[in-house]
Amino acid sequence: MAEHRTMQRGALLDAARSLLSEGGTEALTFPALAERTGLARSSVYEYFRSRAAVVEELCAVDFPVWAAEVEAAMAAAATPEDKIEAYVRRQLALVGDRRHRAVVAISAGELDAGAREKIRAAHGGLIAMVVEALEALGHEQPRLAAMLLQGVVDAAVRRIELGAAEDPTTITEAAVGMTLRGVRG
């Protein structure tokens, strides 16, 4: 029985990922989840009390996986500059990944404080790695620089997701160039 519940919970999260990546947070509704999974709407409520609860669980499940991929790319890089480049490239490479799309839709959406806090904590670990790389480069305000750098990444993510005129490779190269020139001061 417990195994069955775990499977259904997994199916609901998977359906939530698809809905988020197709239509953003507005698309994530209990009727849509019920339809996607073949469960009765009342059953969906047995697993999650609200949309925010679905989102919170997705954050708890997907964000660490996504963050670990970015962290691994940074850890494999030799120099502080290479680490920053890996941070930018890996995030942009994950844009097509449904887990990443869910994370992006979620961070853009209206979340309750608990879910926002979870995202911030997970994101904090990544930002800390960038701050470290920036400190190693001798940056005077590494924390501010890290936040601005993430702003460039976020803008590039949005541009890729919108299917902008430029292809993702062009957007990625522009973001990498801009951040590396920027961190060199």
XYZ file of N, CA and C in Angstrom:
555
model
N 0.832 -1.208 0.000
C 0.000 0.000 0.000
C 0.873 1.268 0.000
N 1.873 1.268 0.877
C 2.759 2.445 0.971
C 3.479 2.662 -0.360
N 3.852 1.556 -1.000
C 4.564 1.635 -2.274
C 3.663 2.261 -3.346
N 2.393 1.849 -3.326
C 1.396 2.379 -4.266
C 1.238 3.896 -4.078
N 1.169 4.309 -2.808
C 1.040 5.746 -2.506
C 2.256 6.525 -3.024
N 3.450 5.934 -2.836
C 4.675 6.585 -3.306
C 4.650 6.739 -4.820
N 4.159 5.705 -5.511
C 4.068 5.756 -6.966
C 3.096 6.846 -7.414
N 1.944 6.897 -6.741
C 0.955 7.914 -7.115
C 1.468 9.319 -6.832
N 2.166 9.479 -5.721
C 2.756 10.777 -5.380
C 3.759 11.174 -6.467
N 4.586 10.214 -6.882
C 5.557 10.446 -7.954
C 4.875 10.836 -9.258
N 3.773 10.162 -9.577
C 3.018 10.466 -10.803
C 2.432 11.878 -10.730
N 1.951 12.252 -9.557
C 1.408 13.605 -9.370
C 2.501 14.654 -9.547
N 3.682 14.399 -8.989
C 4.787 15.355 -9.135
C 5.221 15.450 -10.591
N 5.228 14.319 -11.268
C 5.607 14.319 -12.673
C 4.603 15.115 -13.507
N 3.331 14.906 -13.209
C 2.278 15.661 -13.907
C 2.428 17.151 -13.609
N 2.766 17.482 -12.368
C 2.950 18.884 -11.977
C 4.109 19.510 -12.754
N 5.209 18.739 -12.916
C 6.356 19.237 -13.703
C 5.926 19.569 -15.127
N 5.187 18.645 -15.732
C 4.734 18.852 -17.113
C 3.843 20.086 -17.211
N 2.880 20.184 -16.316
C 1.962 21.330 -16.337
C 2.726 22.640 -16.177
N 3.667 22.665 -15.239
C 4.462 23.879 -15.011
C 5.288 24.237 -16.237
N 5.899 23.214 -16.864
C 6.763 23.550 -17.986
C 5.937 23.913 -19.217
N 4.696 23.443 -19.287
C 3.844 23.800 -20.429
C 3.174 25.152 -20.244
N 2.691 25.420 -19.039
C 1.879 26.631 -18.884
C 2.172 27.483 -17.672
N 3.282 27.206 -16.977
C 3.601 28.004 -15.797
C 2.678 27.678 -14.636
N 2.734 28.498 -13.597
C 1.992 28.186 -12.365
C 0.474 28.185 -12.559
N -0.045 28.971 -13.520
C -1.505 29.006 -13.726
C -2.004 27.631 -14.179
N -1.156 26.901 -14.921
C -1.566 25.597 -15.464
C -1.629 24.511 -14.387
N -0.983 24.768 -13.268
C -0.946 23.772 -12.194
C -2.206 23.877 -11.330
N -3.219 23.092 -11.698
C -4.476 23.083 -10.937
C -4.780 21.642 -10.528
N -5.602 21.475 -9.512
C -5.949 20.122 -9.073
C -6.751 19.365 -10.137
N -7.714 20.023 -10.832
C -8.406 19.305 -11.910
C -7.425 18.821 -12.985
N -6.452 19.661 -13.335
C -5.468 19.266 -14.359
C -4.604 18.108 -13.858
N -4.217 18.155 -12.587
C -3.425 17.057 -12.010
C -4.228 15.761 -12.022
N -5.505 15.861 -11.659
C -6.374 14.680 -11.639
C -6.494 14.100 -13.048
N -6.688 14.972 -14.015
C -6.848 14.535 -15.402
C -5.575 13.852 -15.910
N -4.428 14.457 -15.637
C -3.143 13.905 -16.100
C -2.823 12.549 -15.487
N -3.236 12.347 -14.246
C -2.840 11.123 -13.544
C -3.947 10.070 -13.543
N -5.142 10.460 -13.971
C -6.273 9.527 -13.953
C -6.818 9.294 -12.554
N -6.406 10.158 -11.618
C -6.924 10.049 -10.243
C -8.163 10.927 -10.106
N -8.997 10.605 -9.151
C -10.127 11.481 -8.846
C -9.567 12.738 -8.182
N -10.258 13.861 -8.388
C -9.768 15.112 -7.805
C -9.651 14.989 -6.283
N -10.605 14.283 -5.670
C -10.559 14.093 -4.216
C -9.284 13.340 -3.798
N -8.821 12.437 -4.669
C -7.574 11.698 -4.369
C -6.372 12.620 -4.371
N -6.384 13.597 -5.284
C -5.262 14.542 -5.339
C -5.150 15.251 -3.991
N -6.309 15.599 -3.412
C -6.323 16.286 -2.110
C -5.801 15.395 -0.975
N -5.864 14.071 -1.162
C -5.324 13.171 -0.136
C -3.793 13.293 -0.077
N -3.172 13.641 -1.218
C -1.717 13.747 -1.282
C -1.220 15.148 -0.973
N -1.941 16.133 -1.443
C -1.517 17.527 -1.274
C -2.711 18.371 -0.845
N -2.508 19.202 0.172
C -3.622 20.004 0.666
C -3.858 21.249 -0.191
N -2.825 21.664 -0.959
C -2.966 22.878 -1.766
C -1.956 22.870 -2.899
N -2.134 23.796 -3.827
C -1.177 23.975 -4.921
C 0.210 24.296 -4.369
N 0.226 25.138 -3.340
C 1.496 25.529 -2.715
C 2.220 24.289 -2.173
N 1.456 23.321 -1.659
C 2.069 22.101 -1.122
C 2.716 21.281 -2.241
N 2.077 21.262 -3.417
C 2.642 20.553 -4.574
C 3.960 21.228 -4.957
N 3.912 22.550 -5.055
C 5.078 23.343 -5.442
C 6.209 23.155 -4.433
N 5.852 23.171 -3.157
C 6.853 23.022 -2.109
C 7.555 21.671 -2.211
N 6.781 20.626 -2.469
C 7.365 19.288 -2.606
C 8.257 19.215 -3.849
N 7.821 19.835 -4.939
C 8.641 19.863 -6.156
C 9.975 20.541 -5.876
N 9.920 21.642 -5.143
C 11.152 22.348 -4.770
C 12.056 21.426 -3.972
N 11.458 20.752 -3.000
C 12.236 19.884 -2.116
C 12.878 18.744 -2.897
N 12.181 18.244 -3.931
C 12.674 17.109 -4.702
C 13.612 17.543 -5.828
N 13.200 18.535 -6.608
C 13.921 18.889 -7.833
C 15.079 19.855 -7.647
N 14.895 20.828 -6.765
C 15.921 21.860 -6.641
C 17.276 21.289 -6.223
N 17.315 20.396 -5.220
C 18.611 19.852 -4.817
C 19.307 19.084 -5.945
N 18.531 18.366 -6.763
C 19.099 17.600 -7.873
C 19.729 18.564 -8.873
N 18.954 19.601 -9.192
C 19.386 20.615 -10.147
C 20.620 21.356 -9.608
N 20.561 21.740 -8.340
C 21.684 22.457 -7.721
C 22.933 21.578 -7.671
N 22.745 20.281 -7.421
C 23.881 19.355 -7.353
C 24.586 19.277 -8.707
N 23.827 19.360 -9.791
C 24.438 19.320 -11.123
C 25.298 20.566 -11.355
N 24.800 21.706 -10.918
C 25.563 22.950 -11.069
C 26.811 22.884 -10.179
N 26.623 22.400 -8.945
C 27.743 22.278 -8.009
C 28.832 21.355 -8.547
N 28.416 20.233 -9.133
C 29.383 19.258 -9.668
C 30.195 19.896 -10.796
N 29.525 20.666 -11.639
C 30.222 21.339 -12.745
C 31.242 22.334 -12.198
N 30.854 23.052 -11.140
C 31.774 24.022 -10.534
C 32.947 23.319 -9.850
N 32.652 22.226 -9.170
C 33.694 21.488 -8.445
C 34.741 20.929 -9.408
N 34.307 20.585 -10.619
C 35.224 20.011 -11.608
C 36.112 21.071 -12.262
N 35.743 22.344 -12.087
C 36.501 23.431 -12.716
C 37.748 23.764 -11.890
N 38.832 24.116 -12.599
C 40.123 24.306 -11.931
C 40.281 25.682 -11.283
N 40.027 26.746 -12.042
C 40.290 28.096 -11.540
C 38.986 28.776 -11.126
N 39.094 29.853 -10.333
C 37.879 30.590 -9.958
C 37.079 31.050 -11.184
N 37.785 31.508 -12.216
C 37.099 31.945 -13.439
C 36.381 30.785 -14.106
N 37.035 29.619 -14.135
C 36.411 28.428 -14.721
C 35.175 28.018 -13.921
N 35.253 28.189 -12.599
C 34.108 27.844 -11.745
C 32.916 28.737 -12.081
N 33.176 30.026 -12.254
C 32.099 30.964 -12.592
C 31.519 30.627 -13.962
N 32.393 30.321 -14.903
C 31.922 29.938 -16.238
C 31.061 28.671 -16.162
N 31.488 27.696 -15.379
C 30.740 26.447 -15.218
C 29.373 26.720 -14.601
N 29.329 27.629 -13.630
C 28.084 28.017 -12.959
C 27.081 28.563 -13.975
N 27.543 29.439 -14.840
C 26.674 30.045 -15.850
C 26.264 29.001 -16.892
N 27.245 28.308 -17.458
C 26.967 27.327 -18.521
C 26.028 26.216 -18.079
N 26.291 25.671 -16.880
C 25.479 24.525 -16.427
C 24.033 24.946 -16.201
N 23.819 26.111 -15.606
C 22.434 26.560 -15.392
C 21.721 26.724 -16.728
N 22.411 27.303 -17.704
C 21.772 27.535 -19.000
C 21.579 26.226 -19.766
N 22.489 25.271 -19.559
C 22.350 23.969 -20.216
C 21.151 23.202 -19.663
N 20.778 23.493 -18.423
C 19.659 22.782 -17.780
C 18.299 23.393 -18.108
N 18.278 24.463 -18.894
C 17.015 25.144 -19.165
C 15.978 24.218 -19.797
N 16.385 23.354 -20.714
C 15.412 22.471 -21.363
C 14.912 21.349 -20.469
N 15.623 21.097 -19.379
C 15.282 20.020 -18.455
C 13.979 20.364 -17.729
N 13.056 19.414 -17.679
C 11.755 19.716 -17.055
C 11.872 20.085 -15.584
N 12.857 19.485 -14.892
C 13.017 19.845 -13.475
C 13.392 21.302 -13.359
N 14.264 21.750 -14.268
C 14.685 23.147 -14.228
C 13.514 24.049 -14.582
N 12.733 23.638 -15.580
C 11.596 24.458 -16.003
C 10.608 24.601 -14.854
N 10.422 23.521 -14.111
C 9.525 23.587 -12.962
C 10.079 24.570 -11.933
N 11.386 24.475 -11.688
C 12.024 25.374 -10.717
C 11.858 26.831 -11.145
N 12.054 27.093 -12.449
C 11.924 28.460 -12.961
C 10.480 28.940 -12.834
N 9.535 28.109 -13.232
C 8.112 28.481 -13.151
C 7.737 28.760 -11.703
N 8.279 27.921 -10.836
C 8.007 28.057 -9.411
C 8.566 29.374 -8.876
N 9.823 29.668 -9.204
C 10.421 30.879 -8.637
C 9.740 32.123 -9.187
N 9.128 31.991 -10.375
C 8.415 33.130 -10.951
C 7.016 33.247 -10.338
N 6.535 32.145 -9.793
C 5.149 32.102 -9.316
C 4.958 32.678 -7.944
N 3.704 32.647 -7.520
C 3.362 33.180 -6.212
C 3.439 32.038 -5.215
N 4.497 32.038 -4.444
C 4.746 30.945 -3.520
C 4.486 31.368 -2.098
N 4.172 30.391 -1.266
C 4.063 30.744 0.143
C 5.477 30.846 0.724
N 5.561 31.433 1.899
C 6.864 31.722 2.505
C 7.709 30.462 2.689
N 7.089 29.368 3.058
C 7.824 28.117 3.293
C 8.542 27.641 2.047
N 7.828 27.660 0.925
C 8.407 27.207 -0.340
C 9.518 28.164 -0.778
N 9.254 29.456 -0.645
C 10.275 30.459 -1.024
C 11.543 30.266 -0.203
N 11.354 29.978 1.073
C 12.487 29.778 1.982
C 13.324 28.576 1.544
N 12.649 27.507 1.142
C 13.353 26.295 0.677
C 14.184 26.595 -0.562
N 13.598 27.342 -1.492
C 14.333 27.693 -2.713
C 15.530 28.554 -2.358
N 15.292 29.548 -1.490
C 16.385 30.444 -1.106
C 17.532 29.671 -0.467
N 17.196 28.726 0.397
C 18.231 27.938 1.071
C 19.049 27.136 0.059
N 18.365 26.492 -0.866
C 19.073 25.694 -1.875
C 19.908 26.605 -2.774
N 19.322 27.728 -3.140
C 20.018 28.683 -3.994
C 21.201 29.288 -3.257
N 21.029 29.460 -1.957
C 22.089 30.029 -1.121
C 23.377 29.237 -1.216
N 23.257 27.916 -1.276
C 24.435 27.056 -1.397
C 25.183 27.320 -2.689
N 24.430 27.503 -3.767
C 25.058 27.782 -5.063
C 25.719 29.150 -5.046
N 24.990 30.139 -4.554
C 25.528 31.504 -4.500
C 26.797 31.524 -3.646
N 26.807 30.745 -2.552
C 27.994 30.690 -1.687
C 29.222 30.225 -2.468
N 29.029 29.262 -3.375
C 30.154 28.777 -4.186
C 30.663 29.863 -5.128
N 29.744 30.647 -5.658
C 30.131 31.736 -6.563
C 30.857 32.824 -5.769
N 30.333 33.131 -4.587
C 30.958 34.138 -3.719
C 32.405 33.730 -3.436
N 32.611 32.455 -3.152
C 33.951 31.929 -2.886
C 34.876 32.153 -4.095
N 34.369 31.844 -5.287
C 35.159 32.027 -6.508
C 35.483 33.508 -6.719
N 34.509 34.359 -6.434
C 34.713 35.802 -6.607
C 35.720 36.344 -5.584
N 35.651 35.816 -4.365
C 36.634 36.203 -3.344
C 38.033 35.812 -3.800
N 38.147 34.612 -4.373
C 39.447 34.124 -4.859
C 39.981 35.018 -5.981
N 39.066 35.647 -6.713
C 39.487 36.575 -7.781
C 39.819 37.954 -7.213
N 39.634 38.121 -5.900
C 39.946 39.386 -5.250
C 38.851 40.434 -5.386
N 37.609 39.984 -5.584
C 36.503 40.931 -5.695
C 36.256 41.639 -4.376
N 36.034 42.946 -4.418
C 35.808 43.719 -3.187
C 34.436 43.467 -2.588
N 33.433 43.247 -3.453
C 32.072 42.975 -2.961
C 31.555 41.685 -3.596
N 32.118 40.555 -3.170
C 31.784 39.290 -3.827
C 30.304 38.912 -3.759
N 29.650 39.263 -2.650
C 28.237 38.885 -2.504
C 27.367 39.666 -3.495
N 27.625 40.953 -3.584
C 26.891 41.790 -4.542
C 27.170 41.303 -5.966
N 28.440 41.049 -6.263
C 28.816 40.576 -7.599
C 28.107 39.261 -7.924
N 28.000 38.365 -6.928
C 27.337 37.070 -7.135
C 25.864 37.266 -7.477
N 25.208 38.185 -6.775
C 23.784 38.455 -7.032
C 23.585 39.032 -8.435
N 24.471 39.947 -8.830
C 24.369 40.549 -10.165
C 24.640 39.509 -11.245
N 25.617 38.651 -10.987
C 25.942 37.571 -11.913
C 24.721 36.661 -12.103
N 24.037 36.331 -10.991
C 22.839 35.488 -11.086
C 21.745 36.210 -11.877
N 21.719 37.538 -11.781
C 20.754 38.314 -12.568
C 20.973 38.129 -14.063
N 22.235 38.085 -14.478
C 22.563 37.844 -15.894
C 22.089 36.440 -16.285
N 22.346 35.454 -15.412
C 21.920 34.079 -15.683
C 20.399 34.013 -15.805
N 19.689 34.646 -14.860
C 18.218 34.632 -14.885
C 17.676 35.256 -16.166
N 18.293 36.356 -16.597
C 17.857 37.019 -17.829
C 18.092 36.102 -19.033
N 19.219 35.408 -19.044
C 19.530 34.488 -20.138
C 18.559 33.305 -20.134
N 18.232 32.802 -18.942
C 17.265 31.696 -18.814
C 15.933 32.124 -19.431
N 15.460 33.314 -19.044
C 14.175 33.805 -19.577
C 14.231 33.926 -21.093
N 15.332 34.441 -21.590
C 15.497 34.644 -23.037
C 15.443 33.302 -23.781
N 16.113 32.293 -23.225
C 16.100 30.956 -23.839
C 14.689 30.379 -23.785
N 14.044 30.521 -22.629
C 12.706 29.949 -22.455
C 11.661 30.595 -23.363
N 11.854 31.875 -23.650
C 10.909 32.581 -24.520
C 11.061 32.154 -25.971
N 12.143 31.428 -26.262
C 12.428 31.075 -27.649
C 12.741 32.346 -28.420
N 13.641 33.148 -27.840
C 14.029 34.435 -28.438
C 14.638 34.218 -29.830
N 14.840 35.311 -30.547
C 15.382 35.256 -31.910
C 16.736 34.537 -31.952
N 17.557 34.746 -30.919
C 18.881 34.107 -30.896
C 18.739 32.663 -30.426
N 19.628 31.799 -30.914
C 19.556 30.413 -30.445
C 20.214 30.319 -29.058
N 19.892 29.255 -28.299
C 20.408 29.110 -26.934
C 21.936 29.202 -26.831
N 22.653 28.697 -27.836
C 24.121 28.754 -27.802
C 24.604 30.204 -27.824
N 23.991 31.017 -28.676
C 24.360 32.438 -28.775
C 24.089 33.146 -27.447
N 22.935 32.864 -26.860
C 22.555 33.478 -25.585
C 23.546 33.045 -24.499
N 23.878 31.748 -24.472
C 24.823 31.222 -23.479
C 26.184 31.891 -23.612
N 26.698 31.964 -24.842
C 28.015 32.579 -25.058
C 28.009 34.048 -24.640
N 26.925 34.751 -24.943
C 26.826 36.166 -24.559
C 26.825 36.301 -23.032
N 26.070 35.433 -22.351
C 26.003 35.479 -20.881
C 27.356 35.153 -20.265
N 28.027 34.128 -20.792
C 29.351 33.742 -20.278
C 30.334 34.891 -20.490
N 30.351 35.450 -21.693
C 31.254 36.569 -22.000
C 31.017 37.750 -21.080
N 29.740 38.089 -20.909
C 29.395 39.238 -20.070
C 29.795 39.015 -18.619
N 29.523 37.829 -18.085
C 29.857 37.578 -16.675
C 31.369 37.527 -16.487
N 32.085 36.869 -17.379
C 33.544 36.768 -17.207
C 34.217 38.140 -17.332
N 33.773 38.936 -18.310
C 34.341 40.295 -18.412
C 33.991 41.095 -17.173
N 32.777 40.896 -16.685
C 32.315 41.622 -15.503
C 33.077 41.255 -14.238
N 33.331 39.961 -14.039
C 34.022 39.567 -12.800
C 35.508 39.898 -12.841
N 36.030 40.087 -14.038
C 37.436 40.507 -14.111
C 37.566 41.987 -13.774
N 36.417 42.653 -13.735
C 36.411 44.079 -13.383
C 36.951 44.877 -14.541
